[in-house]
Structure formats: C-alpha cells, structure tokens
Amino acid sequence: MKVLIVVDMQKDFIDGSLGTREAQTIVPNVAAKIAAYPPEAVFATRDTHAPDYLTSCEGRHLPVVHCVAGTPGHALHSQIAEALAAVAPDHILDKPTFGSMELAQQLRALAGSEPLEIELVGLCTGICVLSNAILLKAAFPEAEISVDAACCACVTPQSHDTALAAMKLCQIAIENEGREPWRG
C-alpha cells in the first residue's frame, strides 16, 4: 500500500507569518502530487497551536505566532484545500508538535500486515517534514519512505538541503533533489 503524507501546507507557512517564496513556489507541485494519489491514500497534517503559543516551549524558541487553531493562518492554502477536497476528514490531522504520533497510529491501522510505502511532501523540510519522516521510519522500519524535494521547502534553501541530507542518512529516499522549483 502506498500513501502520501502532505505536511502542514497551511497559509501561515506559505504566505502568512512564516511564509517564504520557496513555500509559495511548491504549492502547484503539491496539488499535482495529491491529484496523482487516490483520496483514500492521502493524509494531511496541520500544525496546530493554542492562543497562548508564545508561552509554550516551541513558542519560546520560535517566537512567531503561527497556525493558531481557528485563525486564517491555520487553514490549508486554498489550492491545497481544493486538492484535498475528496480526502476523508479523519485523514486530515491536527498536530500540536512537529511530528504526529496519531498519523503513525492511523497508518498502522490502515496497512495492517500489508507492506507500506510512504511519500512525504510539504513544509517545512527541516522541521515538520523531517520529524514526521523520522517518526514514520521508527514506526515502520521496513517501509519504503521517500520525500519529494520538489514538493518541499524550508526556511532557507540551505536548511532544506541540510534536512534532505539528514533524512538520507536515515535511509529515507529523496526524489527530485536539486530540481526544486525555486532553483530553476
């Protein structure tokens, strides 16, 4: 069974408080990737914080309010939301931290004893994509796990490259490396 994980393609990470040009550039690629999978094989995560975010451990280390539940910045980017329209609501998971244990649990229940192939795309390569990829590799050590570099972006192109290198060290395959949209 092959599944796609769409990580945190939310307004705040694309054109909001933590948005970047690189994140804006990957939106069409991610929408196309979602369309290439059957809806039942697609999962998406949303970074989700409370209004008191700045008092949290993460907020003290990254003091930029973002993805607060119920705010416009928490919403999926409109093009991504449209691409995910046929995905079951229980396949869209709010997560309070970088990686999602709930995602791993849902994938285990879905796959059962069937071999699992997992592809990840989204934001931010060096934080939430990396965290979920490593978490899933730990949960499914025999699964083939890949990240499509052309469908991911990070705070900087350099931090994107660093995250890809770290994932490679953990036996996560990197597709389209060096062919990211913002690199030309």
mmCIF file with all atom_site columns, N, CA and C in Angstrom, residues 16-62:
data_model
loop_
_atom_site.group_PDB
_atom_site.id
_atom_site.type_symbol
_atom_site.label_atom_id
_atom_site.label_alt_id
_atom_site.label_comp_id
_atom_site.label_asym_id
_atom_site.label_entity_id
_atom_site.label_seq_id
_atom_site.pdbx_PDB_ins_code
_atom_site.Cartn_x
_atom_site.Cartn_y
_atom_site.Cartn_z
_atom_site.occupancy
_atom_site.B_iso_or_equiv
_atom_site.pdbx_formal_charge
_atom_site.auth_seq_id
_atom_site.auth_comp_id
_atom_site.auth_asym_id
_atom_site.auth_atom_id
_atom_site.pdbx_PDB_model_num
ATOM 1   N N  . GLY A 1 16 ? 1.829  33.544 4.994  1.00 0.00 ? 16 GLY A N  1
ATOM 2   C CA . GLY A 1 16 ? 1.477  34.199 6.248  1.00 0.00 ? 16 GLY A CA 1
ATOM 3   C C  . GLY A 1 16 ? 2.700  34.544 7.073  1.00 0.00 ? 16 GLY A C  1
ATOM 4   N N  . SER A 1 17 ? 2.569  34.413 8.386  1.00 0.00 ? 17 SER A N  1
ATOM 5   C CA . SER A 1 17 ? 3.606  34.890 9.305  1.00 0.00 ? 17 SER A CA 1
ATOM 6   C C  . SER A 1 17 ? 4.964  34.218 9.136  1.00 0.00 ? 17 SER A C  1
ATOM 7   N N  . LEU A 1 18 ? 5.010  32.993 8.630  1.00 0.00 ? 18 LEU A N  1
ATOM 8   C CA . LEU A 1 18 ? 6.280  32.297 8.390  1.00 0.00 ? 18 LEU A CA 1
ATOM 9   C C  . LEU A 1 18 ? 6.445  31.903 6.917  1.00 0.00 ? 18 LEU A C  1
ATOM 10  N N  . GLY A 1 19 ? 5.722  32.576 6.045  1.00 0.00 ? 19 GLY A N  1
ATOM 11  C CA . GLY A 1 19 ? 5.760  32.246 4.622  1.00 0.00 ? 19 GLY A CA 1
ATOM 12  C C  . GLY A 1 19 ? 7.081  32.597 3.962  1.00 0.00 ? 19 GLY A C  1
ATOM 13  N N  . THR A 1 20 ? 7.382  31.866 2.883  1.00 0.00 ? 20 THR A N  1
ATOM 14  C CA . THR A 1 20 ? 8.590  32.125 2.089  1.00 0.00 ? 20 THR A CA 1
ATOM 15  C C  . THR A 1 20 ? 8.256  32.006 0.603  1.00 0.00 ? 20 THR A C  1
ATOM 16  N N  . ARG A 1 21 ? 9.112  32.575 -0.197 1.00 0.00 ? 21 ARG A N  1
ATOM 17  C CA . ARG A 1 21 ? 8.965  32.448 -1.655 1.00 0.00 ? 21 ARG A CA 1
ATOM 18  C C  . ARG A 1 21 ? 9.037  30.980 -2.065 1.00 0.00 ? 21 ARG A C  1
ATOM 19  N N  . GLU A 1 22 ? 9.952  30.236 -1.431 1.00 0.00 ? 22 GLU A N  1
ATOM 20  C CA . GLU A 1 22 ? 10.107 28.822 -1.760 1.00 0.00 ? 22 GLU A CA 1
ATOM 21  C C  . GLU A 1 22 ? 8.830  28.039 -1.455 1.00 0.00 ? 22 GLU A C  1
ATOM 22  N N  . ALA A 1 23 ? 8.196  28.340 -0.327 1.00 0.00 ? 23 ALA A N  1
ATOM 23  C CA . ALA A 1 23 ? 6.944  27.662 0.029  1.00 0.00 ? 23 ALA A CA 1
ATOM 24  C C  . ALA A 1 23 ? 5.848  27.977 -0.983 1.00 0.00 ? 23 ALA A C  1
ATOM 25  N N  . GLN A 1 24 ? 5.763  29.228 -1.407 1.00 0.00 ? 24 GLN A N  1
ATOM 26  C CA . GLN A 1 24 ? 4.758  29.612 -2.403 1.00 0.00 ? 24 GLN A CA 1
ATOM 27  C C  . GLN A 1 24 ? 4.990  28.870 -3.717 1.00 0.00 ? 24 GLN A C  1
ATOM 28  N N  . THR A 1 25 ? 6.239  28.660 -4.058 1.00 0.00 ? 25 THR A N  1
ATOM 29  C CA . THR A 1 25 ? 6.591  28.032 -5.330 1.00 0.00 ? 25 THR A CA 1
ATOM 30  C C  . THR A 1 25 ? 6.175  26.571 -5.399 1.00 0.00 ? 25 THR A C  1
ATOM 31  N N  . ILE A 1 26 ? 6.164  25.860 -4.270 1.00 0.00 ? 26 ILE A N  1
ATOM 32  C CA . ILE A 1 26 ? 5.856  24.422 -4.320 1.00 0.00 ? 26 ILE A CA 1
ATOM 33  C C  . ILE A 1 26 ? 4.361  24.106 -4.325 1.00 0.00 ? 26 ILE A C  1
ATOM 34  N N  . VAL A 1 27 ? 3.509  25.080 -4.082 1.00 0.00 ? 27 VAL A N  1
ATOM 35  C CA . VAL A 1 27 ? 2.066  24.816 -3.968 1.00 0.00 ? 27 VAL A CA 1
ATOM 36  C C  . VAL A 1 27 ? 1.515  24.056 -5.187 1.00 0.00 ? 27 VAL A C  1
ATOM 37  N N  . PRO A 1 28 ? 1.784  24.488 -6.428 1.00 0.00 ? 28 PRO A N  1
ATOM 38  C CA . PRO A 1 28 ? 1.245  23.723 -7.564 1.00 0.00 ? 28 PRO A CA 1
ATOM 39  C C  . PRO A 1 28 ? 1.789  22.292 -7.641 1.00 0.00 ? 28 PRO A C  1
ATOM 40  N N  . ASN A 1 29 ? 3.050  22.106 -7.274 1.00 0.00 ? 29 ASN A N  1
ATOM 41  C CA . ASN A 1 29 ? 3.629  20.755 -7.278 1.00 0.00 ? 29 ASN A CA 1
ATOM 42  C C  . ASN A 1 29 ? 2.925  19.851 -6.276 1.00 0.00 ? 29 ASN A C  1
ATOM 43  N N  . VAL A 1 30 ? 2.662  20.380 -5.084 1.00 0.00 ? 30 VAL A N  1
ATOM 44  C CA . VAL A 1 30 ? 1.996  19.590 -4.055 1.00 0.00 ? 30 VAL A CA 1
ATOM 45  C C  . VAL A 1 30 ? 0.570  19.267 -4.483 1.00 0.00 ? 30 VAL A C  1
ATOM 46  N N  . ALA A 1 31 ? -0.136 20.230 -5.048 1.00 0.00 ? 31 ALA A N  1
ATOM 47  C CA . ALA A 1 31 ? -1.506 19.978 -5.533 1.00 0.00 ? 31 ALA A CA 1
ATOM 48  C C  . ALA A 1 31 ? -1.506 18.887 -6.602 1.00 0.00 ? 31 ALA A C  1
ATOM 49  N N  . ALA A 1 32 ? -0.540 18.921 -7.506 1.00 0.00 ? 32 ALA A N  1
ATOM 50  C CA . ALA A 1 32 ? -0.437 17.890 -8.549 1.00 0.00 ? 32 ALA A CA 1
ATOM 51  C C  . ALA A 1 32 ? -0.115 16.530 -7.941 1.00 0.00 ? 32 ALA A C  1
ATOM 52  N N  . LYS A 1 33 ? 0.734  16.504 -6.940 1.00 0.00 ? 33 LYS A N  1
ATOM 53  C CA . LYS A 1 33 ? 1.088  15.246 -6.269 1.00 0.00 ? 33 LYS A CA 1
ATOM 54  C C  . LYS A 1 33 ? -0.145 14.645 -5.613 1.00 0.00 ? 33 LYS A C  1
ATOM 55  N N  . ILE A 1 34 ? -0.946 15.475 -4.933 1.00 0.00 ? 34 ILE A N  1
ATOM 56  C CA . ILE A 1 34 ? -2.172 14.994 -4.293 1.00 0.00 ? 34 ILE A CA 1
ATOM 57  C C  . ILE A 1 34 ? -3.096 14.377 -5.341 1.00 0.00 ? 34 ILE A C  1
ATOM 58  N N  . ALA A 1 35 ? -3.228 15.030 -6.489 1.00 0.00 ? 35 ALA A N  1
ATOM 59  C CA . ALA A 1 35 ? -4.113 14.538 -7.552 1.00 0.00 ? 35 ALA A CA 1
ATOM 60  C C  . ALA A 1 35 ? -3.659 13.197 -8.116 1.00 0.00 ? 35 ALA A C  1
ATOM 61  N N  . ALA A 1 36 ? -2.388 12.869 -7.963 1.00 0.00 ? 36 ALA A N  1
ATOM 62  C CA . ALA A 1 36 ? -1.848 11.618 -8.503 1.00 0.00 ? 36 ALA A CA 1
ATOM 63  C C  . ALA A 1 36 ? -2.160 10.407 -7.608 1.00 0.00 ? 36 ALA A C  1
ATOM 64  N N  . TYR A 1 37 ? -2.681 10.647 -6.432 1.00 0.00 ? 37 TYR A N  1
ATOM 65  C CA . TYR A 1 37 ? -2.996 9.572  -5.480 1.00 0.00 ? 37 TYR A CA 1
ATOM 66  C C  . TYR A 1 37 ? -4.501 9.419  -5.340 1.00 0.00 ? 37 TYR A C  1
ATOM 67  N N  . PRO A 1 38 ? -4.984 8.198  -5.071 1.00 0.00 ? 38 PRO A N  1
ATOM 68  C CA . PRO A 1 38 ? -6.410 8.064  -4.738 1.00 0.00 ? 38 PRO A CA 1
ATOM 69  C C  . PRO A 1 38 ? -6.680 8.731  -3.390 1.00 0.00 ? 38 PRO A C  1
ATOM 70  N N  . PRO A 1 39 ? -7.833 9.372  -3.230 1.00 0.00 ? 39 PRO A N  1
ATOM 71  C CA . PRO A 1 39 ? -8.113 10.105 -1.989 1.00 0.00 ? 39 PRO A CA 1
ATOM 72  C C  . PRO A 1 39 ? -7.940 9.282  -0.720 1.00 0.00 ? 39 PRO A C  1
ATOM 73  N N  . GLU A 1 40 ? -8.249 7.997  -0.768 1.00 0.00 ? 40 GLU A N  1
ATOM 74  C CA . GLU A 1 40 ? -8.136 7.171  0.437  1.00 0.00 ? 40 GLU A CA 1
ATOM 75  C C  . GLU A 1 40 ? -6.683 6.896  0.841  1.00 0.00 ? 40 GLU A C  1
ATOM 76  N N  . ALA A 1 41 ? -5.732 7.230  -0.037 1.00 0.00 ? 41 ALA A N  1
ATOM 77  C CA . ALA A 1 41 ? -4.306 7.022  0.249  1.00 0.00 ? 41 ALA A CA 1
ATOM 78  C C  . ALA A 1 41 ? -3.594 8.318  0.627  1.00 0.00 ? 41 ALA A C  1
ATOM 79  N N  . VAL A 1 42 ? -4.357 9.381  0.865  1.00 0.00 ? 42 VAL A N  1
ATOM 80  C CA . VAL A 1 42 ? -3.773 10.684 1.181  1.00 0.00 ? 42 VAL A CA 1
ATOM 81  C C  . VAL A 1 42 ? -4.115 11.064 2.624  1.00 0.00 ? 42 VAL A C  1
ATOM 82  N N  . PHE A 1 43 ? -3.087 11.508 3.331  1.00 0.00 ? 43 PHE A N  1
ATOM 83  C CA . PHE A 1 43 ? -3.235 12.050 4.680  1.00 0.00 ? 43 PHE A CA 1
ATOM 84  C C  . PHE A 1 43 ? -2.604 13.430 4.679  1.00 0.00 ? 43 PHE A C  1
ATOM 85  N N  . ALA A 1 44 ? -3.116 14.316 5.512  1.00 0.00 ? 44 ALA A N  1
ATOM 86  C CA . ALA A 1 44 ? -2.540 15.656 5.631  1.00 0.00 ? 44 ALA A CA 1
ATOM 87  C C  . ALA A 1 44 ? -2.459 16.022 7.103  1.00 0.00 ? 44 ALA A C  1
ATOM 88  N N  . THR A 1 45 ? -1.426 16.801 7.429  1.00 0.00 ? 45 THR A N  1
ATOM 89  C CA . THR A 1 45 ? -1.301 17.308 8.795  1.00 0.00 ? 45 THR A CA 1
ATOM 90  C C  . THR A 1 45 ? -1.430 18.819 8.789  1.00 0.00 ? 45 THR A C  1
ATOM 91  N N  . ARG A 1 46 ? -1.860 19.335 9.930  1.00 0.00 ? 46 ARG A N  1
ATOM 92  C CA . ARG A 1 46 ? -1.905 20.782 10.152 1.00 0.00 ? 46 ARG A CA 1
ATOM 93  C C  . ARG A 1 46 ? -1.209 21.082 11.474 1.00 0.00 ? 46 ARG A C  1
ATOM 94  N N  . ASP A 1 47 ? -0.216 21.947 11.424 1.00 0.00 ? 47 ASP A N  1
ATOM 95  C CA . ASP A 1 47 ? 0.406  22.448 12.632 1.00 0.00 ? 47 ASP A CA 1
ATOM 96  C C  . ASP A 1 47 ? -0.691 23.199 13.376 1.00 0.00 ? 47 ASP A C  1
ATOM 97  N N  . THR A 1 48 ? -0.856 22.914 14.677 1.00 0.00 ? 48 THR A N  1
ATOM 98  C CA . THR A 1 48 ? -1.991 23.476 15.400 1.00 0.00 ? 48 THR A CA 1
ATOM 99  C C  . THR A 1 48 ? -1.552 23.952 16.776 1.00 0.00 ? 48 THR A C  1
ATOM 100 N N  . HIS A 1 49 ? -1.717 25.248 17.006 1.00 0.00 ? 49 HIS A N  1
ATOM 101 C CA . HIS A 1 49 ? -1.325 25.842 18.277 1.00 0.00 ? 49 HIS A CA 1
ATOM 102 C C  . HIS A 1 49 ? -2.506 26.543 18.932 1.00 0.00 ? 49 HIS A C  1
ATOM 103 N N  . ALA A 1 50 ? -2.374 26.735 20.238 1.00 0.00 ? 50 ALA A N  1
ATOM 104 C CA . ALA A 1 50 ? -3.368 27.454 21.040 1.00 0.00 ? 50 ALA A CA 1
ATOM 105 C C  . ALA A 1 50 ? -3.012 28.942 21.051 1.00 0.00 ? 50 ALA A C  1
ATOM 106 N N  . PRO A 1 51 ? -3.951 29.788 21.451 1.00 0.00 ? 51 PRO A N  1
ATOM 107 C CA . PRO A 1 51 ? -3.668 31.229 21.517 1.00 0.00 ? 51 PRO A CA 1
ATOM 108 C C  . PRO A 1 51 ? -2.485 31.587 22.424 1.00 0.00 ? 51 PRO A C  1
ATOM 109 N N  . ASP A 1 52 ? -2.168 30.734 23.382 1.00 0.00 ? 52 ASP A N  1
ATOM 110 C CA . ASP A 1 52 ? -1.032 31.012 24.274 1.00 0.00 ? 52 ASP A CA 1
ATOM 111 C C  . ASP A 1 52 ? 0.285  30.435 23.738 1.00 0.00 ? 52 ASP A C  1
ATOM 112 N N  . TYR A 1 53 ? 0.379  30.279 22.435 1.00 0.00 ? 53 TYR A N  1
ATOM 113 C CA . TYR A 1 53 ? 1.552  29.682 21.784 1.00 0.00 ? 53 TYR A CA 1
ATOM 114 C C  . TYR A 1 53 ? 2.878  30.224 22.310 1.00 0.00 ? 53 TYR A C  1
ATOM 115 N N  . LEU A 1 54 ? 2.976  31.527 22.494 1.00 0.00 ? 54 LEU A N  1
ATOM 116 C CA . LEU A 1 54 ? 4.255  32.132 22.891 1.00 0.00 ? 54 LEU A CA 1
ATOM 117 C C  . LEU A 1 54 ? 4.736  31.667 24.269 1.00 0.00 ? 54 LEU A C  1
ATOM 118 N N  . THR A 1 55 ? 3.850  31.105 25.079 1.00 0.00 ? 55 THR A N  1
ATOM 119 C CA . THR A 1 55 ? 4.267  30.590 26.389 1.00 0.00 ? 55 THR A CA 1
ATOM 120 C C  . THR A 1 55 ? 4.683  29.122 26.327 1.00 0.00 ? 55 THR A C  1
ATOM 121 N N  . SER A 1 56 ? 4.495  28.483 25.172 1.00 0.00 ? 56 SER A N  1
ATOM 122 C CA . SER A 1 56 ? 4.878  27.071 25.024 1.00 0.00 ? 56 SER A CA 1
ATOM 123 C C  . SER A 1 56 ? 6.385  26.959 24.804 1.00 0.00 ? 56 SER A C  1
ATOM 124 N N  . CYS A 1 57 ? 6.909  25.764 24.947 1.00 0.00 ? 57 CYS A N  1
ATOM 125 C CA . CYS A 1 57 ? 8.336  25.530 24.699 1.00 0.00 ? 57 CYS A CA 1
ATOM 126 C C  . CYS A 1 57 ? 8.698  25.947 23.279 1.00 0.00 ? 57 CYS A C  1
ATOM 127 N N  . GLU A 1 58 ? 7.893  25.509 22.299 1.00 0.00 ? 58 GLU A N  1
ATOM 128 C CA . GLU A 1 58 ? 8.165  25.898 20.913 1.00 0.00 ? 58 GLU A CA 1
ATOM 129 C C  . GLU A 1 58 ? 8.101  27.409 20.743 1.00 0.00 ? 58 GLU A C  1
ATOM 130 N N  . GLY A 1 59 ? 7.096  28.031 21.330 1.00 0.00 ? 59 GLY A N  1
ATOM 131 C CA . GLY A 1 59 ? 6.927  29.479 21.212 1.00 0.00 ? 59 GLY A CA 1
ATOM 132 C C  . GLY A 1 59 ? 8.078  30.272 21.805 1.00 0.00 ? 59 GLY A C  1
ATOM 133 N N  . ARG A 1 60 ? 8.685  29.741 22.856 1.00 0.00 ? 60 ARG A N  1
ATOM 134 C CA . ARG A 1 60 ? 9.849  30.416 23.444 1.00 0.00 ? 60 ARG A CA 1
ATOM 135 C C  . ARG A 1 60 ? 11.073 30.294 22.538 1.00 0.00 ? 60 ARG A C  1
ATOM 136 N N  . HIS A 1 61 ? 11.138 29.229 21.722 1.00 0.00 ? 61 HIS A N  1
ATOM 137 C CA . HIS A 1 61 ? 12.265 29.040 20.807 1.00 0.00 ? 61 HIS A CA 1
ATOM 138 C C  . HIS A 1 61 ? 12.008 29.654 19.428 1.00 0.00 ? 61 HIS A C  1
ATOM 139 N N  . LEU A 1 62 ? 10.742 29.715 19.030 1.00 0.00 ? 62 LEU A N  1
ATOM 140 C CA . LEU A 1 62 ? 10.350 30.325 17.758 1.00 0.00 ? 62 LEU A CA 1
ATOM 141 C C  . LEU A 1 62 ? 9.232  31.311 18.075 1.00 0.00 ? 62 LEU A C  1
#
